[in-house]
Coordinates of N, CA and C in Angstrom, one line a residue:
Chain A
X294 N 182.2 -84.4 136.3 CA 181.0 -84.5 137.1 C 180.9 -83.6 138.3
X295 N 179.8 -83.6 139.1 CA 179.6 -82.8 140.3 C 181.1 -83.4 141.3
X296 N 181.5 -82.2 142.1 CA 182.3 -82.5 142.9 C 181.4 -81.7 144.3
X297 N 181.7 -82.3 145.5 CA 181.6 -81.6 146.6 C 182.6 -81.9 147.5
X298 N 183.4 -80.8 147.8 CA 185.0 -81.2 148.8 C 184.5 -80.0 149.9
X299 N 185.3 -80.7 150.5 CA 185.3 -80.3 152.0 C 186.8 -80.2 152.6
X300 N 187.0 -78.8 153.2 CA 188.0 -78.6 154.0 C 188.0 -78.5 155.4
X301 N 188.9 -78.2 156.3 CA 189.8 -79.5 156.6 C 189.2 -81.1 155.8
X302 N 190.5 -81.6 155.8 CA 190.1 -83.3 156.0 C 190.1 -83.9 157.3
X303 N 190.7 -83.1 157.6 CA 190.8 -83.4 159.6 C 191.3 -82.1 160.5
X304 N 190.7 -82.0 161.5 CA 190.6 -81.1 162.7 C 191.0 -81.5 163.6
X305 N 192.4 -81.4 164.8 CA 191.8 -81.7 165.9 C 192.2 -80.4 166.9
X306 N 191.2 -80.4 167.9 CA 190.9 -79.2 169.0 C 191.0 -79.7 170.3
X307 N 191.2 -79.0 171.4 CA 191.1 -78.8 172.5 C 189.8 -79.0 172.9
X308 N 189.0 -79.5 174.0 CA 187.9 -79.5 174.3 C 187.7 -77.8 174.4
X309 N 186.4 -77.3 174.3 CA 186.4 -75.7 174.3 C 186.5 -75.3 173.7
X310 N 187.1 -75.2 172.2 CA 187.6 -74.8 171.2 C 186.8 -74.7 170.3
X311 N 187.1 -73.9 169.3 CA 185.6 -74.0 168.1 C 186.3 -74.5 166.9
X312 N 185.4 -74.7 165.9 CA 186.0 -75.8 164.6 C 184.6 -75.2 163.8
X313 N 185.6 -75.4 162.7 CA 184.5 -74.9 161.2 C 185.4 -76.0 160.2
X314 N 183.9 -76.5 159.8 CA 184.7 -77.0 158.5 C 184.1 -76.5 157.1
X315 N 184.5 -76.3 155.8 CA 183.9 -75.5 154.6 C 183.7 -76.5 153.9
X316 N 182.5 -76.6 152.7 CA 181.9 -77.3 151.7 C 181.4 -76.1 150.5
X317 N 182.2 -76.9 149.6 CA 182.3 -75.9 148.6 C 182.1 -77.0 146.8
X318 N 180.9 -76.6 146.5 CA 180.3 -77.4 145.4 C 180.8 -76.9 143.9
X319 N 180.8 -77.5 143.2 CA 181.6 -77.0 142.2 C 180.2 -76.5 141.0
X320 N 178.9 -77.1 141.6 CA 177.8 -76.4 140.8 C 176.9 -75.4 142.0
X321 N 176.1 -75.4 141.1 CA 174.5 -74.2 141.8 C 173.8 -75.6 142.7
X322 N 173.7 -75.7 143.9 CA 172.8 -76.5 144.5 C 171.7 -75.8 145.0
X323 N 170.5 -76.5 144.6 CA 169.0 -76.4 145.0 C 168.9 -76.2 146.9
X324 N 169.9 -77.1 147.3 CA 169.8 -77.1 148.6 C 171.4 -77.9 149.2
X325 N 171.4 -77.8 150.4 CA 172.6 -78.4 151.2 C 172.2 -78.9 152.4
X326 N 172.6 -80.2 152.9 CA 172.3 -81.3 153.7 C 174.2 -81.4 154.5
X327 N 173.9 -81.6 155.5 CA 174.5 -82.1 156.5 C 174.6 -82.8 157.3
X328 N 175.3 -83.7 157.7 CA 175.4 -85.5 158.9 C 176.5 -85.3 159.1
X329 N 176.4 -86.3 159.9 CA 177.5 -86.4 160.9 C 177.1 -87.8 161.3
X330 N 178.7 -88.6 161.0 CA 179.4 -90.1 161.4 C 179.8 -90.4 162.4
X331 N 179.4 -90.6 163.6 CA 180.4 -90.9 164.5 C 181.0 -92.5 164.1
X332 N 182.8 -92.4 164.9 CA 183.2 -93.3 164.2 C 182.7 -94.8 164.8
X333 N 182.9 -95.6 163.9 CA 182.1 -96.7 163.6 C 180.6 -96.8 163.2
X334 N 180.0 -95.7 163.0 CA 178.2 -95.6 163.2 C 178.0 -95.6 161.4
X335 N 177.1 -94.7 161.4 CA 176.4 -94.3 160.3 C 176.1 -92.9 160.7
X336 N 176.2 -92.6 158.9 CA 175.8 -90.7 159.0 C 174.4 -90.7 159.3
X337 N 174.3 -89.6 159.8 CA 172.8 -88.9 161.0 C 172.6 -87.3 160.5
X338 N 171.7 -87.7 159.5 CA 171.0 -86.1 158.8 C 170.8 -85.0 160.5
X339 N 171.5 -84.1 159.6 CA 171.4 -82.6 160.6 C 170.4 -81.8 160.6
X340 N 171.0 -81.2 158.8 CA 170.1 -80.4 158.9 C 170.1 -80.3 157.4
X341 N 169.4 -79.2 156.7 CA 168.6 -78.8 155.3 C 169.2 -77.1 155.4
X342 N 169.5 -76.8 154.4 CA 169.4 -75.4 154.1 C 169.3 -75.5 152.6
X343 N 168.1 -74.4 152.7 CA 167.1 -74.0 151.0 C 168.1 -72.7 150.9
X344 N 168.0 -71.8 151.3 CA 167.8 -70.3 150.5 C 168.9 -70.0 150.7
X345 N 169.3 -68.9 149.9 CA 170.6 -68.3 149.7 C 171.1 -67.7 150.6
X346 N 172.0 -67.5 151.5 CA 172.7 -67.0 152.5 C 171.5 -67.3 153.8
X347 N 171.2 -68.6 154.0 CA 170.3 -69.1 154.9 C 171.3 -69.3 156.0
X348 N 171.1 -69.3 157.4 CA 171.5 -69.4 158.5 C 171.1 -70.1 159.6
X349 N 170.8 -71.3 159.8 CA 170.6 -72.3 160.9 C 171.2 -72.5 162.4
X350 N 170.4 -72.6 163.6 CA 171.5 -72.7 164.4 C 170.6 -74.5 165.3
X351 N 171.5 -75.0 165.6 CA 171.3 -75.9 166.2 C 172.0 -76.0 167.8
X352 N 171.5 -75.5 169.0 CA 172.1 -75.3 170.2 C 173.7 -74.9 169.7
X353 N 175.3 -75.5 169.9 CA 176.4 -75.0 169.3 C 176.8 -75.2 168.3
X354 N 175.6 -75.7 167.6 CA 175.9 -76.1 165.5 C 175.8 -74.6 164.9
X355 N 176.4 -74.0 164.3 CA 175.7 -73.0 163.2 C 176.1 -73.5 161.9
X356 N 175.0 -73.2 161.0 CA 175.2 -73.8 159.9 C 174.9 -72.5 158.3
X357 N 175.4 -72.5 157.9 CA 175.3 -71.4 156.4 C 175.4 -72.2 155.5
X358 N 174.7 -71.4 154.6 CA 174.3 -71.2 153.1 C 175.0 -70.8 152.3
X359 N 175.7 -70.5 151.2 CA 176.3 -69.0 150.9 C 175.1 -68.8 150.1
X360 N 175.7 -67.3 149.7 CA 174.9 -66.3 148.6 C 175.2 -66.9 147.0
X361 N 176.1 -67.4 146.5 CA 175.7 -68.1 145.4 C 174.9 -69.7 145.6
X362 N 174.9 -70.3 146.8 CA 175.1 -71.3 146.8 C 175.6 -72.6 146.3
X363 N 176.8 -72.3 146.6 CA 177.5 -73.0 145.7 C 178.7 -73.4 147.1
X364 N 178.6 -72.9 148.3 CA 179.8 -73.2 149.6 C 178.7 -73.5 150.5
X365 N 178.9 -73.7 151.4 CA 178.2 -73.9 152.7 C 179.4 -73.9 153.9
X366 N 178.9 -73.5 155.7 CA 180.1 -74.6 156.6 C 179.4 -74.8 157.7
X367 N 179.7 -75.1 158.6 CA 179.4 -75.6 159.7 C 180.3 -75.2 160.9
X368 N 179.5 -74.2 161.8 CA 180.9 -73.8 162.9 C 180.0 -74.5 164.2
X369 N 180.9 -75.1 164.9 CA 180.6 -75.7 166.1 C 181.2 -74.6 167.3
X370 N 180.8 -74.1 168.5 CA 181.1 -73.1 169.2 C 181.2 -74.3 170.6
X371 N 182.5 -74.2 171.0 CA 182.9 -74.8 172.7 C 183.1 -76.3 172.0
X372 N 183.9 -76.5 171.5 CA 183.6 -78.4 170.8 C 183.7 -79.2 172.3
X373 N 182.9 -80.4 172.6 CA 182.7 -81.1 173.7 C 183.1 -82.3 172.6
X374 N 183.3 -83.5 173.6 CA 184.2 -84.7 173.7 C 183.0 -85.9 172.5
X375 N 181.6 -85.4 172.5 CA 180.6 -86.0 172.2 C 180.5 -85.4 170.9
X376 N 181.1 -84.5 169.7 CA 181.5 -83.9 169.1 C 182.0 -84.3 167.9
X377 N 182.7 -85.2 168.4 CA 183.8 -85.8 167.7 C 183.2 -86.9 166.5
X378 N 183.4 -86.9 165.3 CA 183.1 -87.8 164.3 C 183.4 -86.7 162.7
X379 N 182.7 -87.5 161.6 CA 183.0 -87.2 160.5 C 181.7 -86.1 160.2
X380 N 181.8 -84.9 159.5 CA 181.0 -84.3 159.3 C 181.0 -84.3 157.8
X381 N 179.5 -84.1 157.1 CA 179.3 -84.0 155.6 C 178.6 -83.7 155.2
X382 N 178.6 -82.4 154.4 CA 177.8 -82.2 153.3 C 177.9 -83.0 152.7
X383 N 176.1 -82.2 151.9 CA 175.7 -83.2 150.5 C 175.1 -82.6 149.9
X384 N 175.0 -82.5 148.7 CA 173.9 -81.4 147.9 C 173.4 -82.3 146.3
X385 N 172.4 -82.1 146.4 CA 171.3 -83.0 144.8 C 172.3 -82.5 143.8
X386 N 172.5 -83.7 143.0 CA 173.3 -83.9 141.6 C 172.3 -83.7 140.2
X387 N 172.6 -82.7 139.5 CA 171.9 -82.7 138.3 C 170.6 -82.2 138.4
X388 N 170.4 -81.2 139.9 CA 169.0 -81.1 139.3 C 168.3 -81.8 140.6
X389 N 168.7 -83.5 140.3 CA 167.8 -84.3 141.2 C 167.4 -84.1 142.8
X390 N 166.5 -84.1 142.9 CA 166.2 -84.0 144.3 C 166.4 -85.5 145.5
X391 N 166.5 -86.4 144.5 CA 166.9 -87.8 145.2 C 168.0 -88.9 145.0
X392 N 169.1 -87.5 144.6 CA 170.5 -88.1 144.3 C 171.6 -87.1 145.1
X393 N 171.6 -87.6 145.9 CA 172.9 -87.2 147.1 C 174.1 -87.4 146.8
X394 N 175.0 -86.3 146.3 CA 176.7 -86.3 146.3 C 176.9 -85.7 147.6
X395 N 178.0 -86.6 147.9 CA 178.8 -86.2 149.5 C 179.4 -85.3 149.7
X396 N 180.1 -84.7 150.1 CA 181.1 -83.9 150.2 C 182.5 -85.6 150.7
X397 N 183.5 -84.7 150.5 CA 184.4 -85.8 150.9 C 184.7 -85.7 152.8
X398 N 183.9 -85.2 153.4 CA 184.1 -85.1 155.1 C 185.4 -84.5 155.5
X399 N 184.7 -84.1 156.8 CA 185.8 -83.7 157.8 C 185.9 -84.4 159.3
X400 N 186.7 -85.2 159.1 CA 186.9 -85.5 160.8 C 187.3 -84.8 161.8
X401 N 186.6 -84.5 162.8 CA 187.0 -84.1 163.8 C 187.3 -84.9 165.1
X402 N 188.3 -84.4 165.7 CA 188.7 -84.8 166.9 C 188.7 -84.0 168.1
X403 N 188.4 -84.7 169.0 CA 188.4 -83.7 170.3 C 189.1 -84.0 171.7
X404 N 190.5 -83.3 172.4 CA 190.9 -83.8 172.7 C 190.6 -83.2 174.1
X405 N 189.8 -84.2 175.1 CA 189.4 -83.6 176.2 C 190.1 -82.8 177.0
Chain B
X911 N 162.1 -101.3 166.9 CA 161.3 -100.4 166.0 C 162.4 -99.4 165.2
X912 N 163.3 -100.4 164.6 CA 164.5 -99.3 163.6 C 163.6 -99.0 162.5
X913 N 164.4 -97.6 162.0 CA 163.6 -97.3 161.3 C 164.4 -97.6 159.5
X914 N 165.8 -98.2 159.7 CA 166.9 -98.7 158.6 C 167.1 -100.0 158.7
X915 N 166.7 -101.3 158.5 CA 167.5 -102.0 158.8 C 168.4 -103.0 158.2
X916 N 169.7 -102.9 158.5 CA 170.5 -103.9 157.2 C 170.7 -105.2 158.0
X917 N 171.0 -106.6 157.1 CA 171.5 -107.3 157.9 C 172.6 -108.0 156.7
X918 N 173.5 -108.5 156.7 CA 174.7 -108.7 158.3 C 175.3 -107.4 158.5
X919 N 175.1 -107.5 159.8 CA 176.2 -106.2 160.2 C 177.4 -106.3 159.4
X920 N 178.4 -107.5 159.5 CA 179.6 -107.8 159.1 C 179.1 -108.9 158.1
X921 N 180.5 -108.6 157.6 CA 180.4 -110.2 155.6 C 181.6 -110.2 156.0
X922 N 182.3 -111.4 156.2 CA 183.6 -111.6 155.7 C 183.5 -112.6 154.8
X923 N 184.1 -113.1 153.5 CA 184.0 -113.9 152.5 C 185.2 -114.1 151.7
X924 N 185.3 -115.3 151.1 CA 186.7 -115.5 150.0 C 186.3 -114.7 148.6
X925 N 187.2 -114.4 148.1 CA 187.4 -113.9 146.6 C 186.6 -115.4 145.9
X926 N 185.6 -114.2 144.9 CA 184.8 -115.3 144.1 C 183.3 -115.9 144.7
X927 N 182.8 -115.8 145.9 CA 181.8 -115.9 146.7 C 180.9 -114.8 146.1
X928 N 179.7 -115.3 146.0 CA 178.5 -114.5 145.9 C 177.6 -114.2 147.2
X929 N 177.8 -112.8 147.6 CA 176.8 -112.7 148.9 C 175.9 -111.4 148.7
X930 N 174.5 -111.4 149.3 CA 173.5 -110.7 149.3 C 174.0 -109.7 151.1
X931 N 173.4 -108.6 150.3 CA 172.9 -107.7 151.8 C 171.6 -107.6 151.7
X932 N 170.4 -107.5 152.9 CA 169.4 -107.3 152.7 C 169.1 -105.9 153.8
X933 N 167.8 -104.9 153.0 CA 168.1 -103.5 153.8 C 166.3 -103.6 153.6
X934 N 165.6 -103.2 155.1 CA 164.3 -102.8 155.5 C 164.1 -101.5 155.6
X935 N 163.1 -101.3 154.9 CA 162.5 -99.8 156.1 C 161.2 -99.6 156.4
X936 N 160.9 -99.2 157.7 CA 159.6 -98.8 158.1 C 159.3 -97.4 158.3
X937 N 159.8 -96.7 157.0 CA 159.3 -95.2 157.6 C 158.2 -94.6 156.8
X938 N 158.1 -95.4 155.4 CA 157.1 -95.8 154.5 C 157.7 -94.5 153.5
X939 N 159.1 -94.7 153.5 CA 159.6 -93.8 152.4 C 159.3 -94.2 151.0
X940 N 159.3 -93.4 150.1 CA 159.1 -93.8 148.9 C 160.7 -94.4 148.0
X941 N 161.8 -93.9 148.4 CA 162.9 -94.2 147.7 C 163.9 -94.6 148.5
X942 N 164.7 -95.9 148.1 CA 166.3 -96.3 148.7 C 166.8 -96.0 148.3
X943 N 168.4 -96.5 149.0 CA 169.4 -96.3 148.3 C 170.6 -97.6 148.7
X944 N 171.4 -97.5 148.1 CA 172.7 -98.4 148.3 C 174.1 -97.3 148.4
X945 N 174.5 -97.0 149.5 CA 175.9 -96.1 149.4 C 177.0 -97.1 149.5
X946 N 178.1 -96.6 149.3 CA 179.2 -97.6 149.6 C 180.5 -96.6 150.1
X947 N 181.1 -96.9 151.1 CA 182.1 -96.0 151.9 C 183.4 -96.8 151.9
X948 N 184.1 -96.3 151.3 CA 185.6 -96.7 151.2 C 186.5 -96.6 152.5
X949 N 187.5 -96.8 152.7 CA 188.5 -97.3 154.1 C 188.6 -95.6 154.0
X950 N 188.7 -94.1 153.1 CA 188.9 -93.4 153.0 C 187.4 -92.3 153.8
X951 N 186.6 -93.4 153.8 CA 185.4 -91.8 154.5 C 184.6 -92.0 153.1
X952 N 184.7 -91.6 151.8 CA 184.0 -91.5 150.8 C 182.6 -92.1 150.6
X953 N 181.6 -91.7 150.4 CA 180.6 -91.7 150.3 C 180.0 -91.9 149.1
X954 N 179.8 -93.0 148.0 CA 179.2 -92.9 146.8 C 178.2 -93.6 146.7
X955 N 177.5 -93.0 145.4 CA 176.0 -93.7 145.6 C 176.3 -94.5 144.8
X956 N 175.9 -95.7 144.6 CA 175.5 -97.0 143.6 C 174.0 -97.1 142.8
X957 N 173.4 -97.5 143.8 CA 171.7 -97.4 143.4 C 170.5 -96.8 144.3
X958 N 169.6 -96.3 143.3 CA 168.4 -96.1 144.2 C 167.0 -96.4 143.4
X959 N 166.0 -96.9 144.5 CA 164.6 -97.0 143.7 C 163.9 -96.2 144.4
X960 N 162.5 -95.9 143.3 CA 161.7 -95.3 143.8 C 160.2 -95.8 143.6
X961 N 159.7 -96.6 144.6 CA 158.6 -97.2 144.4 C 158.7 -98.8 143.7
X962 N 159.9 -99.0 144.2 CA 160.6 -100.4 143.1 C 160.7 -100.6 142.0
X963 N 160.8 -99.1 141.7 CA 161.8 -98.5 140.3 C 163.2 -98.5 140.3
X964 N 164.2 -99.3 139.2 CA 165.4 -98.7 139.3 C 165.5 -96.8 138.9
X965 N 165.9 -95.9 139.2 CA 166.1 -94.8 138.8 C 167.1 -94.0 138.8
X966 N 168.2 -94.6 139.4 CA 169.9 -94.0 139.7 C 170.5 -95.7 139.5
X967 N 171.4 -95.4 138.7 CA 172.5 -96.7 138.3 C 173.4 -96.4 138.1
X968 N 174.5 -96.0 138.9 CA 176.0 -95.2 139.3 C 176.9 -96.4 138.4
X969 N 177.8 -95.7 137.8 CA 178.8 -96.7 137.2 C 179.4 -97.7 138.1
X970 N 178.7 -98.9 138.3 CA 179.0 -99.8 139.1 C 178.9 -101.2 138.3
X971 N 179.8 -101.5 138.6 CA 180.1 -103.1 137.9 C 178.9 -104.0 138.2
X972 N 178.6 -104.9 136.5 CA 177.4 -105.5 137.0 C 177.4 -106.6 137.3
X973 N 178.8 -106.8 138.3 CA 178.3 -108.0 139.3 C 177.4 -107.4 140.4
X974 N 177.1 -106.1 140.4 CA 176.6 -106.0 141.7 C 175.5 -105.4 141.0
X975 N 173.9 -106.8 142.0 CA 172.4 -106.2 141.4 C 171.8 -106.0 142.1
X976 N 171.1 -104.6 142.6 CA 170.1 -104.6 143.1 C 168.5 -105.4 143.1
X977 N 167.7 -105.3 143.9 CA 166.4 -106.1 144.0 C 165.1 -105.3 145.1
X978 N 164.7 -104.7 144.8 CA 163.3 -104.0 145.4 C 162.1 -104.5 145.1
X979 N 161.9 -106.0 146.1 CA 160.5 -106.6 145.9 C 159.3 -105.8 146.1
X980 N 159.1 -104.9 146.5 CA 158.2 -104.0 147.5 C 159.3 -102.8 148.3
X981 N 158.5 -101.2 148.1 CA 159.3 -100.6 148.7 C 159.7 -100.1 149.6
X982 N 159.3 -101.4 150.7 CA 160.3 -101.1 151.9 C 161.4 -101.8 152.3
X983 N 161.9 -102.4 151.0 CA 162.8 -103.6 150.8 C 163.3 -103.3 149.8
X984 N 165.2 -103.0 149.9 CA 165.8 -103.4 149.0 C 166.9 -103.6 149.0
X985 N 167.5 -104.6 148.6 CA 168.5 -106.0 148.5 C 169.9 -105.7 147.4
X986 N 170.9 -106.3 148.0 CA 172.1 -105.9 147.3 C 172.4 -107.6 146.7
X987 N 172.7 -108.0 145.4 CA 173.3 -109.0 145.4 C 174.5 -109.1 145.0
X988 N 176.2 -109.4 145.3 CA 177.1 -109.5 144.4 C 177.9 -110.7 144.5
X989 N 178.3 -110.6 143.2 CA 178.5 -111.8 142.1 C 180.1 -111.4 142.4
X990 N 180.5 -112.8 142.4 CA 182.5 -112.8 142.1 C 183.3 -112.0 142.5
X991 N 182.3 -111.9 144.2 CA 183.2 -111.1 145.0 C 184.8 -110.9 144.6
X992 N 185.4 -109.3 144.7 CA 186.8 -109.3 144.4 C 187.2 -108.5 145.6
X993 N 188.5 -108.1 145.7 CA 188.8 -107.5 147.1 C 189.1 -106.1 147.4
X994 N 188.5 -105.6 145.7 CA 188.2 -104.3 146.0 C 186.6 -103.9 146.3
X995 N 186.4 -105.1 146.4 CA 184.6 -104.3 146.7 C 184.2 -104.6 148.5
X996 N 185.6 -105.1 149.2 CA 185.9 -104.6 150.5 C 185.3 -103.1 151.1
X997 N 184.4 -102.9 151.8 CA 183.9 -101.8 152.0 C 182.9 -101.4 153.3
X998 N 182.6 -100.4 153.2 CA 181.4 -100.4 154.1 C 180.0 -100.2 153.1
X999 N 178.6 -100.8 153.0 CA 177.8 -100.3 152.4 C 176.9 -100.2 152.8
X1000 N 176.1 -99.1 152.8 CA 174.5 -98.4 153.6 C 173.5 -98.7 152.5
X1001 N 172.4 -98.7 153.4 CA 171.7 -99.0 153.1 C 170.8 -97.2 153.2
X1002 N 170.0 -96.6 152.5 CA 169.5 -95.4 153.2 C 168.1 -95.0 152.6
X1003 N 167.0 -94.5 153.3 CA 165.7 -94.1 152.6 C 165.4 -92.4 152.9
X1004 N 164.6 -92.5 151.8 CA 164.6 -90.9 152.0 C 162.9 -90.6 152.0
X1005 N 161.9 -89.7 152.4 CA 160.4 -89.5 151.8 C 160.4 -88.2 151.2
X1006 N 159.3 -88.2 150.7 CA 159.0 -86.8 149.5 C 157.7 -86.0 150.0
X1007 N 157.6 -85.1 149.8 CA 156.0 -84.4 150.4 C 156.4 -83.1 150.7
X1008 N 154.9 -82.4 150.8 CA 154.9 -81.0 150.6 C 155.7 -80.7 152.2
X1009 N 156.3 -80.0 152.1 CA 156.7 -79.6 153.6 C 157.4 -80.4 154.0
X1010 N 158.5 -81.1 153.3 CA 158.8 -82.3 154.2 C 160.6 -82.2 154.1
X1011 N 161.3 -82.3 154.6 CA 162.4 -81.5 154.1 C 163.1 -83.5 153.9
X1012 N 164.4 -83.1 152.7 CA 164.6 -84.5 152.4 C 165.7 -85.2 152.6
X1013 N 165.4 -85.0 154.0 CA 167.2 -85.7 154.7 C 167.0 -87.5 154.3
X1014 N 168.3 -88.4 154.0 CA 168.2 -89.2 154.3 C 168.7 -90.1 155.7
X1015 N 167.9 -91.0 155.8 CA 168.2 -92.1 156.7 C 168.5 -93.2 156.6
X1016 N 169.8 -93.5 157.3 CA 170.6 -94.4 156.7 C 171.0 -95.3 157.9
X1017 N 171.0 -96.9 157.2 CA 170.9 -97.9 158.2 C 172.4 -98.0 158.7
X1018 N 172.6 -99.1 159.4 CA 173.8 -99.3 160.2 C 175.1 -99.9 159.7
X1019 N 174.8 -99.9 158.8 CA 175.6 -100.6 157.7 C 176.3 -101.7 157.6
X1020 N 176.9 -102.5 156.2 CA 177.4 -103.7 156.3 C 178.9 -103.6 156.3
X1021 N 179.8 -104.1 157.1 CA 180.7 -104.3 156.8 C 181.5 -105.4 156.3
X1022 N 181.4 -105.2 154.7 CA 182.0 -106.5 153.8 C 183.8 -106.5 153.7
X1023 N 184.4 -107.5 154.0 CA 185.7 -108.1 153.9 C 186.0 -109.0 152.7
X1024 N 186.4 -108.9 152.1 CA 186.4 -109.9 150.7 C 188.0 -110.5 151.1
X1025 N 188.5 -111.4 151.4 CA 189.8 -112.3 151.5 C 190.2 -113.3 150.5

């Protein structure tokens, strides 16, 4: 079946420091979604990326596409203390546009 | 004015108990879902409706039944609780539309203990 894994499984940084974590699908995704868990909460939709080698930036989020679409990652620039939780892709299974596979997350840590 | 909401926060229960989760939404999405998150982070889907259709039925054991009286309601019921279905489970809605990009939103989740 579809897999979506995610590297690191865990990160931890220095406050100030920057962190990337990679998502890499083992099919062609329509599109790639991103959240983030802080711990104990619930995941909190980020962002959407459609197009092939698409590039998003959210204040110190940047976020990619690749050109097959089939990877995505997420680089955070200066990581701050507020930062800190599980990050995840997700991309539609089979096609579907309302069936979300996870990626298996990255936690990050931040150590002030 | 949440826009997910599950209730009980927390389930703790004996092995063999039957207990329901119940999950709201007011965003007037057209489809739920049921996720379930392991002690590991993992994220899998179970079920989803659309319009109080079943339409996604994840290989999940059929003690556990969904229920979508109306679709801004939909209900988890399971049967003969065991202590692997210990977990966290969300509750999450998604909407559909031209221009509308299709993140979901996901409630606060239940945290079930099976003992």
């Amino acid at each position: 079946g579809q897999q979506v894994m995610q590297i690191p499984q865990y990160q931890h940084v220095q406050e100030g420091e920057d962190f990337t974590t990679y998502c890499n699908s083992s099919t062609t995704l329509s599109n790639i979604q991103w959240y983030k868990q802080r711990p104990g909460g619930h995941p909190v939709f980020l962002i959407q990326l459609v197009k092939s080698g698409e590039v998003k930036k959210q204040k110190r989020l940047t976020f990619q596409f690749g050109e097959a679409k089939k990877n995505s990652s997420l680089h955070i620039t200066a990581t701050q203390t507020t930062d800190v939780g599980t990050y995840f892709c997700a991309g539609p299974y089979g096609g579907a546009t309302n069936k979300l596979i996870f990626g298996t997350g990255t936690l990050l840590a931040v150590q002030p | 004015d949440t826009a997910v909401s599950q209730t009980p926060k927390y389930l703790v229960t004996q092995m063999g108990n039957d207990k329901s989760i119940k999950c709201e939404q007011n965003l007037g999405h057209d489809t739920m879902y049921w996720y379930k998150q392991d002690s590991k982070k993992f994220l899998k889907i179970m079920f989803s409706y659309n319009n109080k259709e079943l339409i996604i039925n994840e290989t999940v054991p059929n003690r556990f039944s969904p229920k979508s009286p109306d679709k801004a309601h939909l209900n988890l019921h399971i049967n003969s609780l065991e202590l692997g279905d210990s977990a966290v489970y969300f509750c999450a809605s998604s909407g559909f539309g031209v221009g509308r990009v299709h993140g979901y939103t996901f409630g606060s989740g239940t945290r079930l203990t099976v003992v």
